[in-house]
XYZ file of C-alpha atoms in Angstrom:
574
model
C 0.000 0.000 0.000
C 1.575 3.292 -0.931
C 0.971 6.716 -2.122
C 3.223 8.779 -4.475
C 5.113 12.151 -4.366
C 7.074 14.307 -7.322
C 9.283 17.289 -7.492
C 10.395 19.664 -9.886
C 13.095 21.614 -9.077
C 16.028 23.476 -10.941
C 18.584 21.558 -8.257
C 18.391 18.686 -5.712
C 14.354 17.541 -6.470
C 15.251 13.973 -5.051
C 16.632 14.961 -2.047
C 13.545 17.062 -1.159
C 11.246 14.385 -2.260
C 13.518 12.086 0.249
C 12.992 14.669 2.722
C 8.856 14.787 2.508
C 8.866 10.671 3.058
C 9.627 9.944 -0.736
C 10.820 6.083 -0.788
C 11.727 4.369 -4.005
C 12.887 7.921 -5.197
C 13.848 8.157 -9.605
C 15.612 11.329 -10.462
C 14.819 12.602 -14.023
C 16.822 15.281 -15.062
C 14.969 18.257 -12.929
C 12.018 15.930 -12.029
C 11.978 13.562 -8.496
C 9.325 10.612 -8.343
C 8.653 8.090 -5.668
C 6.756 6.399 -3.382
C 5.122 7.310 0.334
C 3.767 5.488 2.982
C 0.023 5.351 3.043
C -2.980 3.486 2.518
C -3.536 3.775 -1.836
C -2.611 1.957 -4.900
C 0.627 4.217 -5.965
C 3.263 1.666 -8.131
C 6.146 2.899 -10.322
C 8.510 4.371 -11.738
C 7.440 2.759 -14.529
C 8.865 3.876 -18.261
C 7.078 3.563 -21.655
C 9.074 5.915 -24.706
C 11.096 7.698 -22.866
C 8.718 8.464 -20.311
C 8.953 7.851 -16.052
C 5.966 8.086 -14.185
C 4.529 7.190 -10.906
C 0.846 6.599 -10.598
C -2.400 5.135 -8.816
C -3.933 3.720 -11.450
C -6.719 1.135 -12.244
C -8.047 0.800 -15.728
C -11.393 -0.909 -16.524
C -11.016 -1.150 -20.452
C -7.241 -2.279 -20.353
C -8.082 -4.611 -24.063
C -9.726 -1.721 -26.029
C -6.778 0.848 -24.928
C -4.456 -2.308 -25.768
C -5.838 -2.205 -29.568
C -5.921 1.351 -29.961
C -2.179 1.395 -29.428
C -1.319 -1.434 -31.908
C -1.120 -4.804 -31.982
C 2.328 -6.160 -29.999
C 2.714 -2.095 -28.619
C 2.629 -2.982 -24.939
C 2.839 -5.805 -23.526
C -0.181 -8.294 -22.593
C 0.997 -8.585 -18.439
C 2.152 -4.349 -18.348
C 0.448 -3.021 -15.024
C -2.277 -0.514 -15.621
C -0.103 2.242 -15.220
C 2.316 1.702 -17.658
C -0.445 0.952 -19.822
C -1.989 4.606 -19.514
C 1.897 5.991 -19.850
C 2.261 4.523 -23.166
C -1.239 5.986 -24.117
C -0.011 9.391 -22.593
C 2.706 8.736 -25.137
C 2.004 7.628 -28.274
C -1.799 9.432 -28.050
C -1.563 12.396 -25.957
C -4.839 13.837 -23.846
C -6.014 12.058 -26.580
C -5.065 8.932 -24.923
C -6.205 10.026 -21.250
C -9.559 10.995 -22.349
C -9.873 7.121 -24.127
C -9.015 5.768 -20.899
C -11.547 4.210 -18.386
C -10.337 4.413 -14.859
C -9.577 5.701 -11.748
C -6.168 7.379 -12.215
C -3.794 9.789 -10.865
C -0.492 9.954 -12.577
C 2.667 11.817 -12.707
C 4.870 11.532 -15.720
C 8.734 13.448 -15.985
C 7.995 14.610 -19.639
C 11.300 16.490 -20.754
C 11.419 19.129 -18.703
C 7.972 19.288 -17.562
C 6.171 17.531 -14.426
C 3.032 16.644 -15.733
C -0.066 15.537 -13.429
C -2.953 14.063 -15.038
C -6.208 12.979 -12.915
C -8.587 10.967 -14.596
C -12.008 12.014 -15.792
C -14.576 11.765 -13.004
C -12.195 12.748 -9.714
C -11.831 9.056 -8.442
C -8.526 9.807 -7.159
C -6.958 12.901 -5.862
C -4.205 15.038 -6.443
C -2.549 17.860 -4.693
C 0.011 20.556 -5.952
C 2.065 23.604 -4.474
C 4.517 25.697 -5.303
C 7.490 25.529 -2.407
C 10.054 28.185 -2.587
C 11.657 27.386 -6.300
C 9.912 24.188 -6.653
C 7.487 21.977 -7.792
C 5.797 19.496 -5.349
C 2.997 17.104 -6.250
C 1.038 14.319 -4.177
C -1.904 11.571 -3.649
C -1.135 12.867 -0.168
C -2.079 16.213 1.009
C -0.534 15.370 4.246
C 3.315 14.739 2.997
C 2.852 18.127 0.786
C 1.773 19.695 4.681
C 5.594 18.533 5.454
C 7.142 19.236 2.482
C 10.325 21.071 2.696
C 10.384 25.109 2.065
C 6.650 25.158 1.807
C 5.027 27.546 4.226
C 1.701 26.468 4.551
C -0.831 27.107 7.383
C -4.557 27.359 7.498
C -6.424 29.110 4.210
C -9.471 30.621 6.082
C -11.816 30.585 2.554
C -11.104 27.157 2.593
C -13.095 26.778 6.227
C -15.868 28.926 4.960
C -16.465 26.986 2.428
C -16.639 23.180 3.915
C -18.715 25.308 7.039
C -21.387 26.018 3.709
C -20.717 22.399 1.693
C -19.750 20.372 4.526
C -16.650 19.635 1.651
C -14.686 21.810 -0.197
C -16.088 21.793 -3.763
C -13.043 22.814 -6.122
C -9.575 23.633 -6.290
C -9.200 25.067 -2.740
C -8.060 22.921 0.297
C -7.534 23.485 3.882
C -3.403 24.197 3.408
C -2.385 27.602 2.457
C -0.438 26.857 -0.917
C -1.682 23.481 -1.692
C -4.702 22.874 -4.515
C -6.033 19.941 -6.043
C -5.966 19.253 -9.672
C -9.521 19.509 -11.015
C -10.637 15.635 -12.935
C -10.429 15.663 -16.326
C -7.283 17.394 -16.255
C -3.440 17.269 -17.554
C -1.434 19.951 -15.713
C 2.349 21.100 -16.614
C 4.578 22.409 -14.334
C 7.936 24.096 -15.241
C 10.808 24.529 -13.088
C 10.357 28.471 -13.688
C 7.512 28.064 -12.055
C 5.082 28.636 -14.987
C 1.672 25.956 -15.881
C -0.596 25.003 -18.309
C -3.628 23.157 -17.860
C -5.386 21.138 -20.675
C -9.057 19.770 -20.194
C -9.331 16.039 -21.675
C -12.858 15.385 -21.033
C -16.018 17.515 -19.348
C -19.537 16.247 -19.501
C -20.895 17.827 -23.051
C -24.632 18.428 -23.202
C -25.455 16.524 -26.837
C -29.030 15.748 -26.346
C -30.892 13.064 -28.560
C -34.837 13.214 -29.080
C -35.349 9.515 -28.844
C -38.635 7.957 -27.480
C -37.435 7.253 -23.863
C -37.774 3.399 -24.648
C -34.640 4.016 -26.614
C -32.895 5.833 -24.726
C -33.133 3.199 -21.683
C -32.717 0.311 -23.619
C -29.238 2.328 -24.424
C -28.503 2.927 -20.546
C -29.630 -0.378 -19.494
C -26.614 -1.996 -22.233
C -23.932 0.967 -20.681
C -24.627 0.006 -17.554
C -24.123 -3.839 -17.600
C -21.208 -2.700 -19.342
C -19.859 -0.627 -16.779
C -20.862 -3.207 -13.873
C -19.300 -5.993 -15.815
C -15.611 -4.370 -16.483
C -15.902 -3.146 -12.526
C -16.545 -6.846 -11.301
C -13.382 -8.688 -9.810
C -11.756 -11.046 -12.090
C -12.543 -14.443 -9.989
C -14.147 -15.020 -6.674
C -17.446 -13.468 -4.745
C -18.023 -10.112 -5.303
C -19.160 -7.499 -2.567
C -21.601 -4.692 -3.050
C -22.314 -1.863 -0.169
C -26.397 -1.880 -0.543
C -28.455 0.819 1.389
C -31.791 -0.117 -0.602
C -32.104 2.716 -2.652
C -32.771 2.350 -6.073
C -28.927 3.081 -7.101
C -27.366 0.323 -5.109
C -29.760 -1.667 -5.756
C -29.461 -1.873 -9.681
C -25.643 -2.231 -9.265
C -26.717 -5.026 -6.680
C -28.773 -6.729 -9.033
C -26.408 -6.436 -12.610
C -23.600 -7.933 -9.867
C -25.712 -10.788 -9.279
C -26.660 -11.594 -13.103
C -23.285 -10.866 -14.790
C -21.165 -12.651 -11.856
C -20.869 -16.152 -11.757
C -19.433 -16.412 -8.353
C -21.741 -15.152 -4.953
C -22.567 -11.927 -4.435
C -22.564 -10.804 -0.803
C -24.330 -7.482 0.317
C -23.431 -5.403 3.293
C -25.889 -2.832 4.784
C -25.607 -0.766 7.542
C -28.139 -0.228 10.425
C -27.885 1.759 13.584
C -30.547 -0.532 16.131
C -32.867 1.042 18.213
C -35.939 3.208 16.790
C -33.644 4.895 14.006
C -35.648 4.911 10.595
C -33.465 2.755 8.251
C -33.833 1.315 4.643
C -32.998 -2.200 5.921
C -36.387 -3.738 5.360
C -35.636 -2.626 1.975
C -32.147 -3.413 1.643
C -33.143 -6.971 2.528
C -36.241 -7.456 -0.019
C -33.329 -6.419 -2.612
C -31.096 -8.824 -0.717
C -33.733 -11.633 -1.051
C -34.228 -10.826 -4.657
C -31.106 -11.286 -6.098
C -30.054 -13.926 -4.282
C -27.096 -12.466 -1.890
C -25.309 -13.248 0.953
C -26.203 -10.498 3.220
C -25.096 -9.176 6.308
C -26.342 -5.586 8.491
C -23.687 -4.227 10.342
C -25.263 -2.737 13.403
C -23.296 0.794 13.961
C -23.754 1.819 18.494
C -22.857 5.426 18.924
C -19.902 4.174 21.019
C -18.144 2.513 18.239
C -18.565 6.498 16.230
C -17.413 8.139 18.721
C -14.449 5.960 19.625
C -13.621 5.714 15.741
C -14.329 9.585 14.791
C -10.741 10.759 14.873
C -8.667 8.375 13.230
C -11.242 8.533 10.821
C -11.277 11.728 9.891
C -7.815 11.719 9.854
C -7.683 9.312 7.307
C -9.584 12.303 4.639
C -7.225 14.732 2.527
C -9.765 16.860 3.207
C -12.664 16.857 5.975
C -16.204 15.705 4.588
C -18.740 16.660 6.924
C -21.317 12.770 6.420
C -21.671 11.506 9.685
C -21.913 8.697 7.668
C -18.374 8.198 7.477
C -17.291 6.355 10.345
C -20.244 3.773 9.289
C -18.537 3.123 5.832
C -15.427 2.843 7.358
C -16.571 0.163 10.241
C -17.980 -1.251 6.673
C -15.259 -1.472 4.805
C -13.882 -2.957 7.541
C -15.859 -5.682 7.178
C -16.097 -6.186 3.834
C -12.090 -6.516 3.872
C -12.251 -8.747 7.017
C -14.058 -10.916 4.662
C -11.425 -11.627 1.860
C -12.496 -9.012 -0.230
C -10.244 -6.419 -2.316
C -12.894 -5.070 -4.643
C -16.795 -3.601 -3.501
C -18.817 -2.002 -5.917
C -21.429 0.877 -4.651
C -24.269 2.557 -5.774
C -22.878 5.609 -5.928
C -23.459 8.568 -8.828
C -27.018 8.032 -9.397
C -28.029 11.638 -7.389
C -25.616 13.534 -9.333
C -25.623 11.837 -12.674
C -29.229 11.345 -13.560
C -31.298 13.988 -10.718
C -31.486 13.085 -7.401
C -32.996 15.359 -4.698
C -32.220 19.080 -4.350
C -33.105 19.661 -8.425
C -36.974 20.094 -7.875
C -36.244 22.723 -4.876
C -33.701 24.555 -7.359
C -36.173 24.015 -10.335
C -38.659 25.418 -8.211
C -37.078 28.211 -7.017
C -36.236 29.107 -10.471
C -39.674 29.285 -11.260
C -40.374 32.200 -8.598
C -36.956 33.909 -8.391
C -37.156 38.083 -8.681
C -32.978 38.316 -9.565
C -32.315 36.978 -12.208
C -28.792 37.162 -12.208
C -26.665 34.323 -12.075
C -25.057 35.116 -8.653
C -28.116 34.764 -7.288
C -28.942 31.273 -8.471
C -25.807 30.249 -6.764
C -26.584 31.740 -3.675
C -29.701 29.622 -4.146
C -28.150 26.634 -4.667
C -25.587 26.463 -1.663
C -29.065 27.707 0.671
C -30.247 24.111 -0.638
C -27.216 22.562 1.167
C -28.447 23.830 4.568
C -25.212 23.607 6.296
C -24.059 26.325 8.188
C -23.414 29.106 5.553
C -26.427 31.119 7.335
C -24.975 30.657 11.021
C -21.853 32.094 9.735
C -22.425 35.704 10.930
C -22.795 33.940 14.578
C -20.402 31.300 14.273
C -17.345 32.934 12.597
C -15.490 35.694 15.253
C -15.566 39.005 14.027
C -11.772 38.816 13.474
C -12.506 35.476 11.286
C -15.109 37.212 9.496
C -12.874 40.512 9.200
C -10.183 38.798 7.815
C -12.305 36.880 5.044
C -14.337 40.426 3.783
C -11.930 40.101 0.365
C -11.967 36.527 0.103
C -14.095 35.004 -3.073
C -17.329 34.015 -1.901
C -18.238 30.585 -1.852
C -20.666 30.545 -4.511
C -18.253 31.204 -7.012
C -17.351 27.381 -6.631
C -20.331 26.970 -8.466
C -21.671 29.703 -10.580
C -19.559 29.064 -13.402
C -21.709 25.503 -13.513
C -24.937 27.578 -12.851
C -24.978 29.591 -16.260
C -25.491 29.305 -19.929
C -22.807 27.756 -21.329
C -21.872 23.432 -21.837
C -25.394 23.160 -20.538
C -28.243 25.009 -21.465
C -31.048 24.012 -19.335
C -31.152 24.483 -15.877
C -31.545 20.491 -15.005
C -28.105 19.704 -16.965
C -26.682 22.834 -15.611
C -27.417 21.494 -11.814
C -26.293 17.832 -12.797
C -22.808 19.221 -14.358
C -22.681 21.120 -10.762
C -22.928 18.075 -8.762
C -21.345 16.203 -10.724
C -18.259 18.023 -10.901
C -18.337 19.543 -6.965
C -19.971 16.922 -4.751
C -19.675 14.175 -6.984
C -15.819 15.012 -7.148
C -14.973 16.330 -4.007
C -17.198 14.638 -1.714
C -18.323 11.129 -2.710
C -15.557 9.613 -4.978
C -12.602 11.421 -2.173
C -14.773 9.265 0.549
C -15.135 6.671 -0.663
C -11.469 6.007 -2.111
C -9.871 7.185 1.356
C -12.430 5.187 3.425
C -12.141 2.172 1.118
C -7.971 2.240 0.864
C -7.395 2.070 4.488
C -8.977 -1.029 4.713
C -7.533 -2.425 1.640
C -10.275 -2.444 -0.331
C -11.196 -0.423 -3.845
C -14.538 0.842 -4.297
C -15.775 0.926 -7.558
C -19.045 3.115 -8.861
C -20.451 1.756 -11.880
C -22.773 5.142 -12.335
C -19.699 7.238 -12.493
C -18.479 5.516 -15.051
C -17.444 8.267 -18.007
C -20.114 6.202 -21.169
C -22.910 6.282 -18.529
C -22.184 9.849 -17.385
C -22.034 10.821 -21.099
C -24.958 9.180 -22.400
C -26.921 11.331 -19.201
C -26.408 14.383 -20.845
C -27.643 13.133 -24.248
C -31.004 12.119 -22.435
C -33.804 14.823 -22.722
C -33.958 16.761 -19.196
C -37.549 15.864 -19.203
C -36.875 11.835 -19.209
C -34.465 12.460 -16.338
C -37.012 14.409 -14.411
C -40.287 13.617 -15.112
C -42.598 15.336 -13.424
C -41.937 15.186 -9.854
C -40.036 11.961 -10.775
C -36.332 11.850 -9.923
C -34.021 9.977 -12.079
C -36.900 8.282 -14.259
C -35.218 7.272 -17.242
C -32.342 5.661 -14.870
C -35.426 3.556 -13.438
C -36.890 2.551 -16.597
C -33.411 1.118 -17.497
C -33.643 -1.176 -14.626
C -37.494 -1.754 -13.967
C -37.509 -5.590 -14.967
C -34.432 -6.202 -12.256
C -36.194 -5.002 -9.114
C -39.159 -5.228 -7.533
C -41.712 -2.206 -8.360
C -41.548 -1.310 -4.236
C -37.581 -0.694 -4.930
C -37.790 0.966 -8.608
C -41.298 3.461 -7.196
C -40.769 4.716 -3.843
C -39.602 7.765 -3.427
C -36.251 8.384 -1.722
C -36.066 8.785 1.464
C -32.756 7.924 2.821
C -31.036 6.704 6.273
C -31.546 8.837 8.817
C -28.277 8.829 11.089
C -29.219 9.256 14.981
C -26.525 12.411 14.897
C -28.007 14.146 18.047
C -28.334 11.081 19.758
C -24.488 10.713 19.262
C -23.730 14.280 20.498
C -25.995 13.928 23.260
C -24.234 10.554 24.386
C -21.211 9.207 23.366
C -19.697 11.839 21.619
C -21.055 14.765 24.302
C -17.922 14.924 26.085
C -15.404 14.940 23.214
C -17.803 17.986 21.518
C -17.279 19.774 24.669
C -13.810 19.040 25.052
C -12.452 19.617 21.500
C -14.946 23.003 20.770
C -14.445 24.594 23.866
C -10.815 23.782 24.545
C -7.650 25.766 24.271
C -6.945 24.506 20.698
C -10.086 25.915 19.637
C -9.942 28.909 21.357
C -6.291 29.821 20.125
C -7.615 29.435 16.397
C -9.789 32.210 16.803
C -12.191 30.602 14.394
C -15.532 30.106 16.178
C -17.286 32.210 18.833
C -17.347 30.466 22.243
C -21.195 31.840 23.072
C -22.766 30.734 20.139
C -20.988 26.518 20.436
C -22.114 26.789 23.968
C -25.687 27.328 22.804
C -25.474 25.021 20.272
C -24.156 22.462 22.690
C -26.885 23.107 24.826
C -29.567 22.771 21.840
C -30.843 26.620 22.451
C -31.872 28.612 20.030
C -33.503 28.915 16.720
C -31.115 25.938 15.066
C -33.321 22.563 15.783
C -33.928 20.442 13.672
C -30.581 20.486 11.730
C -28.437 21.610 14.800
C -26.904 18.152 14.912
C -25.564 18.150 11.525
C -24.269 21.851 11.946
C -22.044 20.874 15.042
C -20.928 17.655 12.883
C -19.355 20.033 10.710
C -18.091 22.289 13.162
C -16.641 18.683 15.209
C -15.485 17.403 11.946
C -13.594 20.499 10.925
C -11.751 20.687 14.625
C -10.262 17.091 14.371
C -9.097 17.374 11.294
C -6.969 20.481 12.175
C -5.915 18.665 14.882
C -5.065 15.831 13.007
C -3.021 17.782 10.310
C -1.752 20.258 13.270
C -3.249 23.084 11.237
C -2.813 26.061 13.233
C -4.947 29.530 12.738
């Protein structure tokens, strides 16, 4: 299990790449790469024409790239990310944007470091500029250590997970330190120029076919997409929470597998509203092994740090130290691969569109700014507390600073999409899609050794979304239609028609029990109070459940909890 690090640097890249944790280290003329300890897929340096790269890399359509290049090019047994270097090489983007993956790769071209990220966001990448170099990561904790870089905490950054509960673009936590977008090849130059080249972004290419057509055409993409995601031999796993999404991948598992499928499903006991009576009429449909993993508030709250800490950047889903404890299992059981449901919200129209839609509808500004600021109120996460919450020298200090819904007003805006629907999808899509679900689920799944595949991210599927009317997506008050008509005959009608509804995680329960004194201890200690970050009056309040804040004031002080252990995990100071 390993990450990777590079350098670029006009003198001595290896020896800083040594000195951030770099094992394994290649020097290439000005460029350093290597290997760090950590829980990922990183292998290398590999070569292919010239070429040295290191990479995490896992390709799902390893035969087609294969023939593209020429018969006898590479060779049958190359690992995956040679295979995507000698596309890089002989192809281009051109080459990147044919792949099928999850992929982050670094590549000493000449005299250029160049970082490519593959096109959905399934693995990250992190950049900075230290002093006179170049620095480049999976890990965004060894570039926090990396020599000559002064980093410390970028305040926007905190604004912005406080109103996303993620950060949803380029920005992270670490003054100095930004994450390559997906879809994107990035050059670096030891005079400390760039250039950025876009090898794929959803397109908006809609067909008028009779919806029949059109998910006849899904339905074949998406046994495709299941199939070349399945393990090569052996049972296959598959997270299931009973919604329709993990469910279909559930059920394509079972009939294109010939081994057992086992399903895992989480449940949190007592009188918490769950999806497991649904999870297990899917279960009993398909013909699974299944198992519930019953989650006590003791086991969050004992497993809430080191989980957090395990996140290049702090998502704010209580659910996470459930996947984790699920992973966990899954792994425990002689797994290496688990598929997931995930992608189906922001791919085909999940919930928030109709709010937006109707919003849209009523709406006196008609600016673009305003649908933005529209669009994160739909989030209801803390943006509105922030006045209260922030300190006035917090708030002071961030009166310049872009506003957060600039993240996602360039999405929001006549452009690649024309409609409102598409424009929303290519939003998600590209910010929560990116920056909260695939980061999740590939840190959560790669400390356990496991990877976690998503069929419905897959790049065909996503493509073929945007060539669907928005009306077949939407239909009505019907979310994601056409994505059930693909899969009606699989599942049973109760699965395919209800509407969603979700698991409902016992958060206040938590912070009013197992997790009570930890909330007090971390928001109201010294650490907390040297930041400067957060007014004391208004946590205490929130604490004590006063105020105007019920019924979301549990997930608000998740975010605020979240957001405190993770500076104390990267020893982030103000």
């Amino acid at each position: 299990m390993a990450r990777w690090g590079a350098c670029l640097a006009a003198e001595g890249a290896a020896g800083l790449l040594a000195a951030a944790g770099g094992r394994s280290v290649t020097a290439v003329g000005r460029q350093a790469l290597g290997l760090l300890d950590g829980p990922g897929t990183a292998t290398g340096p590999f070569r292919a024409a010239g070429l040295t790269a290191v990479g995490e890399v896992t390709l799902f359509n390893a035969p087609e790239l294969r023939a593209r290049l020429g018969a006898g090019a590479v060779p049958r047994d190359c690992p995956d990310g040679e295979l995507l270097l000698h596309c890089y090489a002989k192809l281009g983007t051109a080459g990147l944007a044919a792949a099928d993956g999850m992929f982050a790769l670094a590549v000493a071209d000449g005299d250029e470091l160049v970082l490519i990220r593959d096109h959905v966001g399934a693995r990250t990448l992190f950049t900075a500029r230290a002093g006179t170099a170049w620095a480049a990561s999976t890990s965004l904790r060894a570039l926090g250590r990396w020599p000559g870089l002064r980093t410390g905490l970028h305040l926007p950054a905190v604004r912005s997970f406080l109103t996303f509960a993620y950060l949803p673009g380029r920005e992270t936590l670490l003054r100095g330190v930004h994450e390559l977008l997906p879809g994107r090849c990035l050059r670096l130059r030891a005079d400390g120029t760039r250039t950025e080249e876009t090898f794929w972004e959803p397109a908006e290419d809609v067909e008028e076919l009779p919806p029949a057509e059109h998910a006849a055409r899904l339905r074949a993409l998406l046994e495709d997409a299941t199939a070349r995601r399945l393990p090569a031999a052996g049972p296959v796993s598959v997270l299931l929470s009973g919604g329709v999404d993990s469910s279909l991948v559930t059920a394509l598992a079972a009939r294109l597998h010939d081994a057992p499928v086992r399903s895992y499903s989480i449940g949190f006991g007592g009188d918490t509203q769950d999806e497991l009576a649904y999870s297990g009429l899917v279960a009993a449909h398909c013909g699974t092994e299944h198992r519930v993993l019953t989650v006590p508030g003791a086991a969050v709250a004992a497993r809430l740090p080191e989980t957090v800490a395990l996140l290049d950047s702090p998502v704010g889903d209580p659910l996470t130290v459930p996947n984790l404890l699920l992973a966990e299992a899954v792994s425990a059981d002689g797994a290496d691969v688990v598929l997931n449901g995930e992608g189906g919200d922001p791919v085909f129209g999940g919930p928030k569109n109709l709010p937006m839609l109707i919003h849209e509808l009523h709406r006196e500004d008609a600016s673009p700014a305003a649908r933005a600021r529209a669009y994160i109120d739909s989030y209801r996460k803390c943006h509105g507390d922030l006045p209260v919450l922030l300190t006035a020298d917090a708030l002071a200090r961030l009166a310049d600073a872009p506003e957060p819904a600039e993240a996602v007003a360039p999405y929001l805006r006549q452009g690649r999409m024309t409609g409102l629907l598409n424009q929303l999808l290519h939003a998600n899509l590209r910010t929560k899609g990116a920056h909260h679900i695939l980061t999740k689920v590939e840190r959560i799944t790669a400390a356990t050794g496991l990877e976690g595949r998503a069929p419905l991210f897959d790049r065909a599927v996503i493509d073929h979304a945007f060539r669907v009317p928005p009306r077949q997506k939407l239909s009505g008050t019907t979310e994601k239609w056409i994505l059930k008509e693909a899969v009606r005959d699989l599942l049973p009608a109760t699965i395919v028609d209800r509407p969603k509804s979700g698991m409902r995680v016992p958060v206040q329960q938590w912070l009013d029990g197992p997790l009570r004194d930890l909330g007090h201890d971390l928001l109201l200690g010294r650490a907390a109070r040297a930041r400067g970050l957060f007014r004391e009056d208004t946590l205490r309040r929130w604490l004590r459940r006063e105020g105007t804040l019920l019924p979301r004031q549990g997930g608000k002080l998740w975010l605020v909890l979240t957001l405190e252990l993770w500076l104390r995990s990267f020893d982030v100071g103000a």
